[in-house]
């Protein structure tokens, strides 16, 4: 396309293009991206303060973001230059990174777009446990963390016994139980208390050994199978002390009085 007909198309040529750039952006994964100082500063107060503060950063050819990887920063640059990003640019592998990068760069509209994408697309249906795990493994639990609280509430509507082991990290489960316990098991929480205990115990066992996990699968059956196993003898669980240690931070959020 001939230049001059589409501002958006022309600005796209500037994205991560060394030819038109005067600053290097070094990311967490040590990859370099390229940007234009004036555009970055005009579009973001964070970049403005960083690049035009009169300090050494104002004159250096490189700035560093040690907590943002290049995948997240590339999408940040796309948004800064174009004013929007394509929905397909966000994937289950980068959407959490992009959100927190946008938070750091203070791009509120981009954060809101990501929230809407998670709510209104297949992300919510297909990837919620993985997204919560990724967010929980990088961010402390906080009442003010909009994305983390959204993911917790969405995962809470899914019964834990339908979430395959390996999709939800033990940290994510702790955040989920902490939030729902603090909010007194509000109506959105879909998992009966016994199943909370069962899922927590088996996830803790899986951190210890596959053998312990397999035996707990038999020892702690789903509710619908409990009656069938009432007359069976107890099974010796290996590494039970290690399992108890893994389970300890989760157990305080389980209300055993609710288990019939």
PDB file of C-alpha atoms in Angstrom:
ATOM      1  CA  UNK A   1       0.000   0.000   0.000  1.00  0.00           C
ATOM      2  CA  UNK A   2       1.236   3.488  -0.864  1.00  0.00           C
ATOM      3  CA  UNK A   3       2.132   5.491   2.207  1.00  0.00           C
ATOM      4  CA  UNK A   4      -0.036   8.407   3.207  1.00  0.00           C
ATOM      5  CA  UNK A   5      -3.429   6.755   2.780  1.00  0.00           C
ATOM      6  CA  UNK A   6      -3.702   5.028   6.154  1.00  0.00           C
ATOM      7  CA  UNK A   7      -2.245   6.450   9.353  1.00  0.00           C
ATOM      8  CA  UNK A   8      -2.631   3.111  11.095  1.00  0.00           C
ATOM      9  CA  UNK A   9      -0.861   1.255   8.281  1.00  0.00           C
ATOM     10  CA  UNK A  10       1.960   3.812   8.169  1.00  0.00           C
ATOM     11  CA  UNK A  11       2.483   3.689  11.937  1.00  0.00           C
ATOM     12  CA  UNK A  12       2.592  -0.087  11.760  1.00  0.00           C
ATOM     13  CA  UNK A  13       5.870   0.299   9.843  1.00  0.00           C
ATOM     14  CA  UNK A  14       7.424   1.856  12.940  1.00  0.00           C
ATOM     15  CA  UNK A  15       6.729  -1.057  15.281  1.00  0.00           C
ATOM     16  CA  UNK A  16      10.001  -2.658  16.370  1.00  0.00           C
ATOM     17  CA  UNK A  17      11.746  -1.302  13.282  1.00  0.00           C
ATOM     18  CA  UNK A  18      15.450  -0.438  13.836  1.00  0.00           C
ATOM     19  CA  UNK A  19      15.414   1.833  10.770  1.00  0.00           C
ATOM     20  CA  UNK A  20      13.022   4.338  12.370  1.00  0.00           C
ATOM     21  CA  UNK A  21      14.006   3.892  16.017  1.00  0.00           C
ATOM     22  CA  UNK A  22      16.227   5.818  18.384  1.00  0.00           C
ATOM     23  CA  UNK A  23      15.969   3.651  21.513  1.00  0.00           C
ATOM     24  CA  UNK A  24      16.583  -0.013  22.262  1.00  0.00           C
ATOM     25  CA  UNK A  25      14.295  -1.791  24.737  1.00  0.00           C
ATOM     26  CA  UNK A  26      15.969  -4.670  26.566  1.00  0.00           C
ATOM     27  CA  UNK A  27      13.475  -7.165  27.957  1.00  0.00           C
ATOM     28  CA  UNK A  28      13.522  -9.809  30.686  1.00  0.00           C
ATOM     29  CA  UNK A  29      14.546 -12.537  28.227  1.00  0.00           C
ATOM     30  CA  UNK A  30      17.479 -10.364  27.016  1.00  0.00           C
ATOM     31  CA  UNK A  31      15.864  -9.790  23.629  1.00  0.00           C
ATOM     32  CA  UNK A  32      16.122  -6.281  22.156  1.00  0.00           C
ATOM     33  CA  UNK A  33      13.185  -4.426  20.683  1.00  0.00           C
ATOM     34  CA  UNK A  34      13.216  -1.013  19.039  1.00  0.00           C
ATOM     35  CA  UNK A  35      11.157   2.106  19.596  1.00  0.00           C
ATOM     36  CA  UNK A  36      10.810   5.820  18.912  1.00  0.00           C
ATOM     37  CA  UNK A  37      11.298   7.971  22.021  1.00  0.00           C
ATOM     38  CA  UNK A  38       8.801  10.667  21.063  1.00  0.00           C
ATOM     39  CA  UNK A  39       5.967   8.239  20.291  1.00  0.00           C
ATOM     40  CA  UNK A  40       6.580   6.142  23.388  1.00  0.00           C
ATOM     41  CA  UNK A  41       6.635   9.217  25.610  1.00  0.00           C
ATOM     42  CA  UNK A  42       3.553  10.750  24.002  1.00  0.00           C
ATOM     43  CA  UNK A  43       1.551   7.565  24.539  1.00  0.00           C
ATOM     44  CA  UNK A  44       2.721   6.584  28.031  1.00  0.00           C
ATOM     45  CA  UNK A  45       3.527   8.619  31.122  1.00  0.00           C
ATOM     46  CA  UNK A  46       5.846   5.842  32.258  1.00  0.00           C
ATOM     47  CA  UNK A  47       7.910   6.112  29.074  1.00  0.00           C
ATOM     48  CA  UNK A  48       7.772   9.908  29.267  1.00  0.00           C
ATOM     49  CA  UNK A  49       9.197   9.946  32.783  1.00  0.00           C
ATOM     50  CA  UNK A  50      11.765   7.355  31.881  1.00  0.00           C
ATOM     51  CA  UNK A  51      12.978   8.901  28.638  1.00  0.00           C
ATOM     52  CA  UNK A  52      12.685  12.626  29.368  1.00  0.00           C
ATOM     53  CA  UNK A  53      13.573  12.906  33.025  1.00  0.00           C
ATOM     54  CA  UNK A  54      16.859  14.761  32.554  1.00  0.00           C
ATOM     55  CA  UNK A  55      18.746  11.850  34.099  1.00  0.00           C
ATOM     56  CA  UNK A  56      21.109   9.468  32.321  1.00  0.00           C
ATOM     57  CA  UNK A  57      18.177   7.479  30.866  1.00  0.00           C
ATOM     58  CA  UNK A  58      17.330  10.533  28.758  1.00  0.00           C
ATOM     59  CA  UNK A  59      20.597  10.221  26.886  1.00  0.00           C
ATOM     60  CA  UNK A  60      21.263   6.504  26.803  1.00  0.00           C
ATOM     61  CA  UNK A  61      20.446   4.417  23.761  1.00  0.00           C
ATOM     62  CA  UNK A  62      18.908   1.596  25.761  1.00  0.00           C
ATOM     63  CA  UNK A  63      16.320   1.137  28.509  1.00  0.00           C
ATOM     64  CA  UNK A  64      15.714  -2.079  30.426  1.00  0.00           C
ATOM     65  CA  UNK A  65      12.523  -3.756  31.633  1.00  0.00           C
ATOM     66  CA  UNK A  66      13.693  -6.692  33.803  1.00  0.00           C
ATOM     67  CA  UNK A  67      10.139  -7.899  34.573  1.00  0.00           C
ATOM     68  CA  UNK A  68       8.610  -7.756  31.066  1.00  0.00           C
ATOM     69  CA  UNK A  69       9.509 -10.314  28.415  1.00  0.00           C
ATOM     70  CA  UNK A  70       9.792  -9.510  24.730  1.00  0.00           C
ATOM     71  CA  UNK A  71       6.495 -11.225  23.830  1.00  0.00           C
ATOM     72  CA  UNK A  72       4.582  -8.933  26.185  1.00  0.00           C
ATOM     73  CA  UNK A  73       6.544  -5.849  25.140  1.00  0.00           C
ATOM     74  CA  UNK A  74       5.909  -6.461  21.423  1.00  0.00           C
ATOM     75  CA  UNK A  75       2.169  -6.318  22.027  1.00  0.00           C
ATOM     76  CA  UNK A  76       2.629  -3.211  24.196  1.00  0.00           C
ATOM     77  CA  UNK A  77       4.439  -1.554  21.271  1.00  0.00           C
ATOM     78  CA  UNK A  78       1.687  -2.606  18.875  1.00  0.00           C
ATOM     79  CA  UNK A  79      -0.886  -0.959  21.119  1.00  0.00           C
ATOM     80  CA  UNK A  80       1.196   2.201  21.629  1.00  0.00           C
ATOM     81  CA  UNK A  81       1.723   2.742  17.898  1.00  0.00           C
ATOM     82  CA  UNK A  82      -1.690   1.642  16.609  1.00  0.00           C
ATOM     83  CA  UNK A  83      -4.003   2.461  19.529  1.00  0.00           C
ATOM     84  CA  UNK A  84      -5.377  -1.089  19.502  1.00  0.00           C
ATOM     85  CA  UNK A  85      -4.380  -4.724  19.162  1.00  0.00           C
ATOM     86  CA  UNK A  86      -5.993  -7.603  17.348  1.00  0.00           C
ATOM     87  CA  UNK A  87      -7.861 -10.046  19.567  1.00  0.00           C
ATOM     88  CA  UNK A  88      -5.945 -12.910  17.980  1.00  0.00           C
ATOM     89  CA  UNK A  89      -2.687 -11.353  19.199  1.00  0.00           C
ATOM     90  CA  UNK A  90      -3.635 -12.539  22.687  1.00  0.00           C
ATOM     91  CA  UNK A  91      -3.097 -16.220  23.468  1.00  0.00           C
ATOM     92  CA  UNK A  92      -3.271 -18.374  26.586  1.00  0.00           C
ATOM     93  CA  UNK A  93       0.528 -18.221  26.680  1.00  0.00           C
ATOM     94  CA  UNK A  94       0.901 -14.425  26.624  1.00  0.00           C
ATOM     95  CA  UNK A  95      -2.303 -12.810  27.888  1.00  0.00           C
ATOM     96  CA  UNK A  96      -1.258 -12.727  31.560  1.00  0.00           C
ATOM     97  CA  UNK A  97       2.153 -11.327  30.685  1.00  0.00           C
ATOM     98  CA  UNK A  98       0.596  -8.650  28.465  1.00  0.00           C
ATOM     99  CA  UNK A  99      -1.879  -7.618  31.165  1.00  0.00           C
ATOM    100  CA  UNK A 100       0.811  -7.057  33.779  1.00  0.00           C
ATOM    101  CA  UNK A 101       3.038  -5.345  31.233  1.00  0.00           C
ATOM    102  CA  UNK A 102       0.140  -2.981  30.442  1.00  0.00           C
ATOM    103  CA  UNK A 103      -0.324  -2.429  34.163  1.00  0.00           C
ATOM    104  CA  UNK A 104       3.343  -1.511  34.555  1.00  0.00           C
ATOM    105  CA  UNK A 105       3.257   0.829  31.545  1.00  0.00           C
ATOM    106  CA  UNK A 106      -0.088   2.231  32.817  1.00  0.00           C
ATOM    107  CA  UNK A 107      -2.145   1.493  29.715  1.00  0.00           C
ATOM    108  CA  UNK A 108      -5.598   1.235  31.292  1.00  0.00           C
ATOM    109  CA  UNK A 109      -7.533   0.808  28.037  1.00  0.00           C
ATOM    110  CA  UNK A 110      -5.363  -2.147  27.058  1.00  0.00           C
ATOM    111  CA  UNK A 111      -5.927  -3.725  30.474  1.00  0.00           C
ATOM    112  CA  UNK A 112      -9.691  -3.291  30.066  1.00  0.00           C
ATOM    113  CA  UNK A 113      -9.528  -4.859  26.600  1.00  0.00           C
ATOM    114  CA  UNK A 114      -7.734  -7.892  28.037  1.00  0.00           C
ATOM    115  CA  UNK A 115     -10.329  -8.257  30.810  1.00  0.00           C
ATOM    116  CA  UNK A 116     -13.145  -8.167  28.235  1.00  0.00           C
ATOM    117  CA  UNK A 117     -11.308 -10.699  26.081  1.00  0.00           C
ATOM    118  CA  UNK A 118     -11.031 -13.136  28.973  1.00  0.00           C
ATOM    119  CA  UNK A 119     -14.695 -12.693  29.860  1.00  0.00           C
ATOM    120  CA  UNK A 120     -16.186 -12.848  26.392  1.00  0.00           C
ATOM    121  CA  UNK A 121     -14.121 -15.321  24.376  1.00  0.00           C
ATOM    122  CA  UNK A 122     -13.059 -18.948  24.461  1.00  0.00           C
ATOM    123  CA  UNK A 123     -10.413 -18.055  27.052  1.00  0.00           C
ATOM    124  CA  UNK A 124     -13.036 -18.334  29.774  1.00  0.00           C
ATOM    125  CA  UNK A 125     -14.295 -21.667  28.494  1.00  0.00           C
ATOM    126  CA  UNK A 126     -10.994 -23.355  27.726  1.00  0.00           C
ATOM    127  CA  UNK A 127      -8.103 -21.912  29.704  1.00  0.00           C
ATOM    128  CA  UNK A 128      -9.261 -20.531  33.064  1.00  0.00           C
ATOM    129  CA  UNK A 129      -7.315 -22.927  35.338  1.00  0.00           C
ATOM    130  CA  UNK A 130      -4.109 -22.376  33.353  1.00  0.00           C
ATOM    131  CA  UNK A 131      -4.546 -18.597  33.354  1.00  0.00           C
ATOM    132  CA  UNK A 132      -5.180 -18.522  37.099  1.00  0.00           C
ATOM    133  CA  UNK A 133      -2.113 -20.690  37.674  1.00  0.00           C
ATOM    134  CA  UNK A 134       0.084 -18.391  35.616  1.00  0.00           C
ATOM    135  CA  UNK A 135      -1.248 -15.263  37.325  1.00  0.00           C
ATOM    136  CA  UNK A 136      -0.970 -16.776  40.807  1.00  0.00           C
ATOM    137  CA  UNK A 137       2.576 -17.988  40.252  1.00  0.00           C
ATOM    138  CA  UNK A 138       3.747 -14.443  39.430  1.00  0.00           C
ATOM    139  CA  UNK A 139       1.509 -12.144  41.505  1.00  0.00           C
ATOM    140  CA  UNK A 140       0.600 -11.966  45.216  1.00  0.00           C
ATOM    141  CA  UNK A 141      -3.066 -12.240  46.152  1.00  0.00           C
ATOM    142  CA  UNK A 142      -4.662  -8.829  46.668  1.00  0.00           C
ATOM    143  CA  UNK A 143      -8.188  -7.420  46.807  1.00  0.00           C
ATOM    144  CA  UNK A 144      -7.064  -4.714  44.350  1.00  0.00           C
ATOM    145  CA  UNK A 145      -5.736  -7.101  41.702  1.00  0.00           C
ATOM    146  CA  UNK A 146      -8.566  -6.953  39.172  1.00  0.00           C
ATOM    147  CA  UNK A 147      -7.315  -9.682  36.852  1.00  0.00           C
ATOM    148  CA  UNK A 148      -6.426 -12.173  39.579  1.00  0.00           C
ATOM    149  CA  UNK A 149      -9.762 -11.704  41.353  1.00  0.00           C
ATOM    150  CA  UNK A 150     -11.634 -12.094  38.064  1.00  0.00           C
ATOM    151  CA  UNK A 151      -9.847 -15.375  37.330  1.00  0.00           C
ATOM    152  CA  UNK A 152     -10.500 -16.666  40.850  1.00  0.00           C
ATOM    153  CA  UNK A 153     -14.214 -15.907  40.614  1.00  0.00           C
ATOM    154  CA  UNK A 154     -14.464 -17.547  37.197  1.00  0.00           C
ATOM    155  CA  UNK A 155     -12.600 -20.692  38.285  1.00  0.00           C
ATOM    156  CA  UNK A 156     -14.755 -20.844  41.437  1.00  0.00           C
ATOM    157  CA  UNK A 157     -17.797 -21.476  39.243  1.00  0.00           C
ATOM    158  CA  UNK A 158     -16.180 -24.692  37.962  1.00  0.00           C
ATOM    159  CA  UNK A 159     -16.392 -27.790  40.149  1.00  0.00           C
ATOM    160  CA  UNK A 160     -12.851 -28.788  41.109  1.00  0.00           C
ATOM    161  CA  UNK A 161     -13.492 -32.456  40.389  1.00  0.00           C
ATOM    162  CA  UNK A 162     -13.895 -31.537  36.694  1.00  0.00           C
ATOM    163  CA  UNK A 163     -10.493 -29.795  36.498  1.00  0.00           C
ATOM    164  CA  UNK A 164      -7.769 -32.221  35.449  1.00  0.00           C
ATOM    165  CA  UNK A 165      -4.737 -32.395  37.703  1.00  0.00           C
ATOM    166  CA  UNK A 166      -1.895 -30.418  36.171  1.00  0.00           C
ATOM    167  CA  UNK A 167      -4.114 -27.566  34.985  1.00  0.00           C
ATOM    168  CA  UNK A 168      -4.314 -25.803  38.350  1.00  0.00           C
ATOM    169  CA  UNK A 169      -1.127 -25.103  40.297  1.00  0.00           C
ATOM    170  CA  UNK A 170      -1.015 -25.551  44.052  1.00  0.00           C
ATOM    171  CA  UNK A 171      -0.486 -21.784  44.455  1.00  0.00           C
ATOM    172  CA  UNK A 172      -3.539 -21.083  42.310  1.00  0.00           C
ATOM    173  CA  UNK A 173      -5.579 -23.506  44.400  1.00  0.00           C
ATOM    174  CA  UNK A 174      -4.410 -21.783  47.585  1.00  0.00           C
ATOM    175  CA  UNK A 175      -5.499 -18.411  46.177  1.00  0.00           C
ATOM    176  CA  UNK A 176      -8.855 -19.873  45.153  1.00  0.00           C
ATOM    177  CA  UNK A 177      -9.497 -21.371  48.586  1.00  0.00           C
ATOM    178  CA  UNK A 178      -8.276 -18.259  50.385  1.00  0.00           C
ATOM    179  CA  UNK A 179     -10.627 -16.027  48.400  1.00  0.00           C
ATOM    180  CA  UNK A 180     -13.693 -18.269  48.694  1.00  0.00           C
ATOM    181  CA  UNK A 181     -13.019 -18.953  52.371  1.00  0.00           C
ATOM    182  CA  UNK A 182     -12.668 -15.234  53.128  1.00  0.00           C
ATOM    183  CA  UNK A 183     -15.889 -14.540  51.255  1.00  0.00           C
ATOM    184  CA  UNK A 184     -17.659 -17.303  53.205  1.00  0.00           C
ATOM    185  CA  UNK A 185     -18.154 -19.678  50.298  1.00  0.00           C
ATOM    186  CA  UNK A 186     -20.394 -17.342  48.338  1.00  0.00           C
ATOM    187  CA  UNK A 187     -22.944 -18.814  45.978  1.00  0.00           C
ATOM    188  CA  UNK A 188     -20.547 -18.711  43.031  1.00  0.00           C
ATOM    189  CA  UNK A 189     -18.367 -21.454  44.594  1.00  0.00           C
ATOM    190  CA  UNK A 190     -19.376 -24.669  42.839  1.00  0.00           C
ATOM    191  CA  UNK A 191     -17.409 -27.311  44.766  1.00  0.00           C
ATOM    192  CA  UNK A 192     -18.742 -29.220  47.811  1.00  0.00           C
ATOM    193  CA  UNK A 193     -16.426 -29.102  50.825  1.00  0.00           C
ATOM    194  CA  UNK A 194     -15.459 -32.775  50.675  1.00  0.00           C
ATOM    195  CA  UNK A 195     -14.433 -32.348  47.057  1.00  0.00           C
ATOM    196  CA  UNK A 196     -12.374 -29.293  48.076  1.00  0.00           C
ATOM    197  CA  UNK A 197     -10.566 -31.465  50.613  1.00  0.00           C
ATOM    198  CA  UNK A 198     -10.185 -34.351  48.152  1.00  0.00           C
ATOM    199  CA  UNK A 199      -8.809 -32.175  45.342  1.00  0.00           C
ATOM    200  CA  UNK A 200      -6.434 -30.365  47.710  1.00  0.00           C
ATOM    201  CA  UNK A 201      -5.125 -33.598  49.212  1.00  0.00           C
ATOM    202  CA  UNK A 202      -4.551 -35.212  45.829  1.00  0.00           C
ATOM    203  CA  UNK A 203      -2.877 -32.124  44.401  1.00  0.00           C
ATOM    204  CA  UNK A 204      -0.600 -32.040  47.465  1.00  0.00           C
ATOM    205  CA  UNK A 205       0.152 -35.748  46.990  1.00  0.00           C
ATOM    206  CA  UNK A 206       1.017 -35.163  43.349  1.00  0.00           C
ATOM    207  CA  UNK A 207       3.753 -32.742  44.459  1.00  0.00           C
ATOM    208  CA  UNK A 208       5.301 -35.611  46.458  1.00  0.00           C
ATOM    209  CA  UNK A 209       5.072 -38.672  44.181  1.00  0.00           C
ATOM    210  CA  UNK A 210       2.891 -40.269  41.535  1.00  0.00           C
ATOM    211  CA  UNK A 211       2.555 -43.340  43.740  1.00  0.00           C
ATOM    212  CA  UNK A 212       1.101 -41.312  46.619  1.00  0.00           C
ATOM    213  CA  UNK A 213      -1.236 -39.584  44.172  1.00  0.00           C
ATOM    214  CA  UNK A 214      -2.516 -42.873  42.736  1.00  0.00           C
ATOM    215  CA  UNK A 215      -3.195 -44.344  46.170  1.00  0.00           C
ATOM    216  CA  UNK A 216      -5.036 -41.225  47.333  1.00  0.00           C
ATOM    217  CA  UNK A 217      -7.153 -41.439  44.184  1.00  0.00           C
ATOM    218  CA  UNK A 218      -8.383 -44.784  45.500  1.00  0.00           C
ATOM    219  CA  UNK A 219      -8.525 -43.755  49.159  1.00  0.00           C
ATOM    220  CA  UNK A 220     -10.415 -40.491  48.542  1.00  0.00           C
ATOM    221  CA  UNK A 221     -12.979 -41.294  45.871  1.00  0.00           C
ATOM    222  CA  UNK A 222     -15.494 -38.783  44.518  1.00  0.00           C
ATOM    223  CA  UNK A 223     -18.624 -38.321  46.600  1.00  0.00           C
ATOM    224  CA  UNK A 224     -20.689 -40.521  44.313  1.00  0.00           C
ATOM    225  CA  UNK A 225     -18.345 -43.441  44.978  1.00  0.00           C
ATOM    226  CA  UNK A 226     -18.101 -43.061  48.763  1.00  0.00           C
ATOM    227  CA  UNK A 227     -20.893 -45.521  49.585  1.00  0.00           C
ATOM    228  CA  UNK A 228     -19.318 -48.204  47.440  1.00  0.00           C
ATOM    229  CA  UNK A 229     -16.116 -47.970  49.455  1.00  0.00           C
ATOM    230  CA  UNK A 230     -17.615 -47.784  52.954  1.00  0.00           C
ATOM    231  CA  UNK A 231     -16.890 -51.416  53.739  1.00  0.00           C
ATOM    232  CA  UNK A 232     -13.327 -51.456  52.382  1.00  0.00           C
ATOM    233  CA  UNK A 233     -10.332 -51.412  54.733  1.00  0.00           C
ATOM    234  CA  UNK A 234      -8.010 -48.451  55.016  1.00  0.00           C
ATOM    235  CA  UNK A 235      -5.041 -48.239  52.658  1.00  0.00           C
ATOM    236  CA  UNK A 236      -1.601 -47.327  53.904  1.00  0.00           C
ATOM    237  CA  UNK A 237      -0.575 -44.053  52.234  1.00  0.00           C
ATOM    238  CA  UNK A 238       3.171 -43.689  51.578  1.00  0.00           C
ATOM    239  CA  UNK A 239       4.951 -40.414  52.342  1.00  0.00           C
ATOM    240  CA  UNK A 240       1.952 -39.204  54.341  1.00  0.00           C
ATOM    241  CA  UNK A 241       4.069 -36.737  56.345  1.00  0.00           C
ATOM    242  CA  UNK A 242       5.351 -35.121  53.164  1.00  0.00           C
ATOM    243  CA  UNK A 243       1.812 -34.941  51.823  1.00  0.00           C
ATOM    244  CA  UNK A 244       0.645 -33.300  55.062  1.00  0.00           C
ATOM    245  CA  UNK A 245       3.395 -30.687  54.734  1.00  0.00           C
ATOM    246  CA  UNK A 246       2.294 -29.831  51.180  1.00  0.00           C
ATOM    247  CA  UNK A 247      -1.339 -29.758  52.282  1.00  0.00           C
ATOM    248  CA  UNK A 248      -0.773 -27.546  55.350  1.00  0.00           C
ATOM    249  CA  UNK A 249      -1.149 -24.101  53.685  1.00  0.00           C
ATOM    250  CA  UNK A 250      -4.380 -25.248  51.999  1.00  0.00           C
ATOM    251  CA  UNK A 251      -6.003 -27.033  54.937  1.00  0.00           C
ATOM    252  CA  UNK A 252      -6.700 -23.844  56.881  1.00  0.00           C
ATOM    253  CA  UNK A 253      -9.125 -22.783  54.156  1.00  0.00           C
ATOM    254  CA  UNK A 254     -11.196 -25.997  54.287  1.00  0.00           C
ATOM    255  CA  UNK A 255     -14.220 -25.991  56.572  1.00  0.00           C
ATOM    256  CA  UNK A 256     -14.331 -29.624  57.707  1.00  0.00           C
ATOM    257  CA  UNK A 257     -17.660 -29.020  59.454  1.00  0.00           C
ATOM    258  CA  UNK A 258     -19.297 -28.883  56.056  1.00  0.00           C
ATOM    259  CA  UNK A 259     -18.237 -32.409  55.160  1.00  0.00           C
ATOM    260  CA  UNK A 260     -21.090 -34.848  55.751  1.00  0.00           C
TER     261      UNK A 260
END
